[in-house]
């Protein structure tokens, strides 16, 4: 299926949980926050939340800033 | 007790209290604009800062998986992290950023709110900042708010529940130092929450001046990261903050137009 991930349309496997998406992206062990269609998906729900076709996903982390 | 010990005791008895937590350092630093993470770590260590700002941005997808992370060198265990809303020009973006930051940091709800008005000056858009602050306070965040040096606005942020108010000295990254010392002094005198100068500090004397005006602390990034030797500048800033604070607590002499001799006239033999 296609989703928009961090601003770019990407093809990802169907029926992915949020956890599985992060694993596919190599981000499983990272400290990050996830927002899908402008709603935050908390870490506790990563296993349960299923990504749908056309979802807009933002994955953010902390970087240096003033 | 020796004088050195007395001074150290005085500093421990003069903590900066932010959101109910006591800090011995009144210098807060940003983590942006460094050459690399090693430099970030060294300068942050040299500064003695305990509160450190970070930005929230998209993760790089598909790049080097072994790439070290900021939080590997600036650990949330060792430092109090202060996520900022840098780059936000609307209240909505700032609020969204803070909610993501809180989720990212496991419910840690201390944030630096900045809503910018213009790319050239990076001055705050006060109208949008007020709107964001109201929402964030209602949503349970502890808001340290970047603002201008208008005492009326500063008092408004305090009254609406911001836990610290942070007037700029000069534009972010400008290094111009405190442009409006009398306004900063008025803000300090009117406040019951901590007032920290944030933005525009250039060198150590600027930081000392902020503290001499009665500020509770100073937040800076470019002044350290952009210096030729950031770790050395961080060390200078640490001392400047301490010196300025002691000078403030010591009670300076008044400024006079004319001289007043330091040696007595009595007993002169000429």
Coordinates of C-alpha atoms in Angstrom, one line a residue:
Chain A
X1 CA 0.0 0.0 0.0
X2 CA 1.0 3.6 -0.3
X3 CA 1.4 5.9 2.6
X4 CA 2.9 9.4 3.0
X5 CA 5.8 9.0 5.3
X6 CA 7.6 12.1 6.5
X7 CA 6.4 14.0 3.6
X8 CA 7.2 11.5 0.9
X9 CA 4.9 8.9 -0.7
X10 CA 6.2 5.4 -0.1
X11 CA 5.1 1.9 -0.8
X12 CA 5.0 -0.3 2.3
X13 CA 3.7 -3.8 2.9
X14 CA 0.0 -4.1 3.6
X15 CA -1.5 -4.7 7.1
X16 CA 1.4 -3.3 9.0
X17 CA 1.2 -2.4 12.6
X18 CA 3.0 0.7 13.7
X19 CA 5.6 -1.5 15.4
X20 CA 6.1 -3.5 12.2
X21 CA 6.4 -0.3 10.1
X22 CA 9.2 1.0 12.4
X23 CA 10.9 -2.4 12.2
X24 CA 10.7 -2.3 8.4
X25 CA 12.3 1.2 8.5
X26 CA 15.0 0.0 10.9
X27 CA 13.8 2.3 13.6
X28 CA 12.6 -0.3 16.1
X29 CA 15.0 0.7 19.0
X30 CA 15.0 4.4 18.5
X31 CA 13.5 7.0 20.8
X32 CA 10.8 8.7 18.6
X33 CA 7.2 9.9 18.4
X34 CA 4.7 8.8 15.9
X35 CA 1.8 10.8 14.5
X36 CA -0.7 9.3 12.0
X37 CA -3.2 11.6 10.3
X38 CA -2.4 14.3 12.7
X39 CA -3.0 12.2 15.8
X40 CA -0.3 11.0 18.1
X41 CA -0.1 7.2 18.4
X42 CA 1.4 6.5 21.8
X43 CA 4.2 3.9 22.1
X44 CA 1.9 1.7 24.2
X45 CA -0.3 1.3 21.1
X46 CA 2.4 0.6 18.5
X47 CA 1.6 -3.1 18.4
X48 CA -2.1 -2.6 18.1
X49 CA -2.4 0.3 15.7
X50 CA -2.7 -0.8 12.1
X51 CA -1.5 1.5 9.3
X52 CA -4.1 2.1 6.6
X53 CA -3.5 2.9 2.9
X54 CA -3.2 6.6 2.3
X55 CA -2.3 7.3 5.9
X56 CA -0.1 10.4 6.5
X57 CA 2.6 9.3 8.9
X58 CA 5.1 11.5 10.7
X59 CA 8.0 10.0 12.7
X60 CA 10.0 12.6 14.7
X61 CA 12.9 12.6 17.1
X62 CA 15.0 15.1 19.1
X63 CA 17.9 16.8 17.4
X64 CA 20.2 19.7 18.3
X65 CA 18.5 23.0 18.5
X66 CA 18.5 26.3 20.4
Chain B
X1 CA 34.4 28.0 57.0
X2 CA 36.8 29.2 54.3
X3 CA 35.8 31.9 51.9
X4 CA 35.7 29.4 49.0
X5 CA 33.4 27.1 51.0
X6 CA 31.2 30.0 52.0
X7 CA 30.9 31.0 48.3
X8 CA 30.0 27.4 47.3
X9 CA 27.5 27.2 50.1
X10 CA 25.9 30.4 49.0
X11 CA 25.6 29.1 45.4
X12 CA 24.0 25.9 46.6
X13 CA 21.6 28.0 48.7
X14 CA 20.7 30.1 45.7
X15 CA 19.3 27.6 43.3
X16 CA 17.3 28.4 40.2
X17 CA 13.9 26.8 40.7
X18 CA 12.1 25.8 37.5
X19 CA 8.8 24.0 37.7
X20 CA 9.5 23.0 41.3
X21 CA 13.0 21.6 40.6
X22 CA 16.1 23.3 42.0
X23 CA 19.1 23.7 39.7
X24 CA 22.5 25.0 40.7
X25 CA 23.3 26.3 37.3
X26 CA 21.7 29.4 36.0
X27 CA 23.1 28.9 32.5
X28 CA 20.8 27.0 30.1
X29 CA 22.2 26.0 26.7
X30 CA 21.0 24.9 23.3
X31 CA 22.4 22.0 21.3
X32 CA 22.2 23.4 17.8
X33 CA 24.8 24.7 15.4
X34 CA 27.7 22.5 16.7
X35 CA 30.2 20.9 14.3
X36 CA 29.4 17.4 15.6
X37 CA 28.1 15.5 18.6
X38 CA 31.5 15.4 20.3
X39 CA 31.7 19.1 20.3
X40 CA 28.1 19.3 21.6
X41 CA 29.0 17.1 24.5
X42 CA 32.2 18.8 25.4
X43 CA 30.7 22.3 25.3
X44 CA 27.6 21.3 27.2
X45 CA 29.8 19.7 29.9
X46 CA 32.0 22.8 30.1
X47 CA 29.0 25.1 30.5
X48 CA 27.8 23.3 33.6
X49 CA 24.3 23.6 32.3
X50 CA 21.7 21.3 33.7
X51 CA 18.8 22.3 31.4
X52 CA 19.4 21.8 27.7
X53 CA 17.2 22.6 24.7
X54 CA 16.5 20.3 21.8
X55 CA 14.5 20.6 18.6
X56 CA 11.9 18.1 17.4
X57 CA 12.2 17.1 13.7
X58 CA 11.5 14.3 11.3
X59 CA 13.6 11.2 11.7
X60 CA 15.9 10.5 8.7
X61 CA 14.5 7.4 7.0
X62 CA 16.7 5.1 5.2
X63 CA 20.0 6.7 6.2
X64 CA 22.8 5.3 8.3
X65 CA 21.1 3.1 10.9
X66 CA 24.2 3.3 13.1
X67 CA 24.2 7.1 13.2
X68 CA 24.5 8.4 16.7
X69 CA 21.6 10.2 18.2
X70 CA 21.7 13.5 20.1
X71 CA 20.2 11.8 23.2
X72 CA 23.1 9.4 23.2
X73 CA 25.4 12.2 24.2
X74 CA 22.9 14.5 25.9
X75 CA 21.1 11.9 28.1
X76 CA 17.7 12.6 29.5
X77 CA 19.0 10.9 32.7
X78 CA 21.7 13.4 33.2
X79 CA 20.1 16.6 31.8
X80 CA 16.7 18.2 32.0
X81 CA 15.7 18.4 28.3
X82 CA 13.8 21.4 27.1
X83 CA 12.2 20.7 23.7
X84 CA 11.6 23.8 21.8
X85 CA 9.1 24.8 19.1
X86 CA 11.8 26.4 16.9
X87 CA 10.7 27.0 13.3
X88 CA 7.0 27.3 14.2
X89 CA 5.2 30.4 12.8
X90 CA 1.8 29.4 14.0
X91 CA 0.3 28.5 17.4
X92 CA -1.1 25.3 15.9
X93 CA 2.3 24.1 14.8
X94 CA 3.8 25.0 18.2
X95 CA 1.1 23.1 20.1
X96 CA 1.5 20.1 17.8
X97 CA 5.2 20.1 18.4
X98 CA 4.9 20.2 22.1
X99 CA 2.5 17.3 22.1
X100 CA 4.9 15.3 20.0
X101 CA 7.7 16.3 22.3
X102 CA 5.8 15.1 25.4
X103 CA 5.1 11.8 23.8
X104 CA 8.8 11.5 22.7
X105 CA 10.1 12.2 26.2
X106 CA 7.7 9.8 28.0
X107 CA 5.4 12.5 29.4
X108 CA 8.1 15.0 30.3
X109 CA 6.1 18.2 29.9
X110 CA 8.5 21.1 30.3
X111 CA 8.7 23.0 27.0
X112 CA 10.2 26.1 25.5
X113 CA 7.5 27.9 23.5
X114 CA 8.6 30.1 20.6
X115 CA 6.4 31.2 17.8
X116 CA 8.2 33.3 15.3
X117 CA 6.9 36.2 13.4
X118 CA 9.5 36.8 10.7
X119 CA 12.4 35.0 9.2
X120 CA 14.8 38.0 9.2
X121 CA 14.6 39.0 12.8
X122 CA 13.1 35.7 14.3
X123 CA 11.2 38.0 16.6
X124 CA 8.3 36.3 18.3
X125 CA 4.8 36.7 17.0
X126 CA 3.2 37.7 20.3
X127 CA -0.4 37.2 19.2
X128 CA 0.3 33.6 18.1
X129 CA 2.6 33.0 21.1
X130 CA -0.2 34.0 23.5
X131 CA -2.7 31.7 21.8
X132 CA -0.2 28.8 21.9
X133 CA 0.6 29.5 25.6
X134 CA -3.0 29.5 26.6
X135 CA -3.6 26.1 24.9
X136 CA -0.4 24.5 26.2
X137 CA -1.0 25.6 29.8
X138 CA -4.5 24.2 29.6
X139 CA -3.1 21.0 28.2
X140 CA -0.9 20.6 31.3
X141 CA 2.4 21.7 29.9
X142 CA 5.0 23.7 31.9
X143 CA 5.7 26.5 29.5
X144 CA 8.9 28.6 29.4
X145 CA 8.0 31.2 26.9
X146 CA 10.3 33.1 24.5
X147 CA 9.1 36.7 24.1
X148 CA 10.2 40.2 23.4
X149 CA 11.3 42.8 26.0
X150 CA 7.8 44.3 26.5
X151 CA 7.0 44.3 30.2
X152 CA 3.3 44.3 29.7
X153 CA 3.5 41.2 27.5
X154 CA 5.9 39.5 30.0
X155 CA 3.4 40.0 32.8
X156 CA 0.6 38.6 30.7
X157 CA 2.5 35.4 30.0
X158 CA 3.1 35.0 33.8
X159 CA -0.5 35.7 34.6
X160 CA -1.8 33.1 32.2
X161 CA 0.3 30.4 33.8
X162 CA 3.7 30.2 32.1
X163 CA 6.3 29.0 34.6
X164 CA 9.1 31.1 33.2
X165 CA 9.2 34.1 30.9
X166 CA 12.2 34.5 28.6
X167 CA 12.6 37.9 27.0
X168 CA 15.1 38.2 24.2
X169 CA 18.3 40.3 24.5
X170 CA 18.5 40.7 20.8
X171 CA 17.7 38.6 17.7
X172 CA 18.5 34.9 17.9
X173 CA 22.1 34.3 16.9
X174 CA 22.8 38.0 16.5
X175 CA 25.3 38.2 19.3
X176 CA 24.3 41.8 20.0
X177 CA 23.8 41.4 23.7
X178 CA 21.1 43.1 25.7
X179 CA 19.6 45.8 23.6
X180 CA 17.1 47.1 26.2
X181 CA 18.5 46.7 29.7
X182 CA 15.9 49.0 31.3
X183 CA 13.0 46.9 29.9
X184 CA 14.6 43.7 31.1
X185 CA 15.0 45.3 34.6
X186 CA 11.4 46.3 34.6
X187 CA 10.3 42.8 33.6
X188 CA 12.4 41.3 36.4
X189 CA 11.0 43.7 39.0
X190 CA 7.4 42.9 37.9
X191 CA 7.8 39.2 37.9
X192 CA 7.1 36.4 40.4
X193 CA 8.2 33.6 38.0
X194 CA 11.8 33.2 36.8
X195 CA 12.9 35.6 34.1
X196 CA 15.6 34.2 31.8
X197 CA 17.2 36.2 29.0
X198 CA 17.0 34.0 25.9
X199 CA 18.5 34.9 22.5
X200 CA 21.0 37.4 21.3
X201 CA 23.8 36.9 23.8
X202 CA 27.2 37.2 22.2
X203 CA 30.0 37.0 24.8
X204 CA 30.6 36.5 28.5
X205 CA 30.0 40.1 29.5
X206 CA 26.5 40.0 27.9
X207 CA 25.6 37.0 30.2
X208 CA 27.0 38.8 33.2
X209 CA 25.0 41.9 32.5
X210 CA 21.8 39.9 32.2
X211 CA 22.5 38.5 35.7
X212 CA 23.4 41.9 37.1
X213 CA 20.0 43.2 35.9
X214 CA 18.5 40.6 38.2
X215 CA 17.6 37.9 35.7
X216 CA 17.3 34.4 37.1
X217 CA 19.2 32.8 34.3
X218 CA 20.3 33.0 30.7
X219 CA 19.6 30.7 27.8
X220 CA 22.0 30.7 24.9
X221 CA 23.1 28.6 21.9
X222 CA 24.9 30.5 19.1
X223 CA 27.2 32.4 21.5
X224 CA 28.8 29.1 22.5
X225 CA 28.3 26.9 19.5
X226 CA 29.5 29.7 17.1
X227 CA 32.5 30.7 19.1
X228 CA 35.9 29.7 17.7
X229 CA 36.4 27.5 20.8
X230 CA 33.0 26.5 22.0
X231 CA 34.1 24.5 25.1
X232 CA 36.2 27.5 26.2
X233 CA 33.4 29.9 25.6
X234 CA 31.1 27.6 27.5
X235 CA 33.5 27.8 30.4
X236 CA 33.6 31.6 30.2
X237 CA 29.8 31.8 30.1
X238 CA 29.6 29.6 33.2
X239 CA 31.9 32.0 35.1
X240 CA 30.1 35.0 33.7
X241 CA 26.7 33.8 35.0
X242 CA 28.2 33.1 38.4
X243 CA 30.0 36.4 38.5
X244 CA 26.9 38.4 37.4
X245 CA 24.7 36.6 39.9
X246 CA 27.2 37.3 42.8
X247 CA 27.5 41.0 41.7
X248 CA 23.7 41.2 41.7
X249 CA 23.4 39.7 45.2
X250 CA 26.3 41.7 46.5
X251 CA 24.5 45.0 45.7
X252 CA 26.5 47.2 43.4
X253 CA 27.5 50.8 44.1
X254 CA 25.4 53.6 42.6
X255 CA 26.5 55.3 39.5
X256 CA 27.6 58.9 40.2
X257 CA 28.4 61.8 38.0
X258 CA 31.5 62.8 39.8
X259 CA 34.3 61.2 41.8
X260 CA 34.4 60.2 45.4
X261 CA 38.0 59.5 46.6
X262 CA 38.9 56.1 47.9
X263 CA 41.7 57.2 50.2
X264 CA 41.2 59.6 53.2
X265 CA 42.3 63.2 53.1
X266 CA 43.0 63.2 56.9
X267 CA 46.6 62.7 57.7
X268 CA 48.1 63.9 54.4
X269 CA 51.6 65.4 55.0
X270 CA 51.9 67.5 51.9

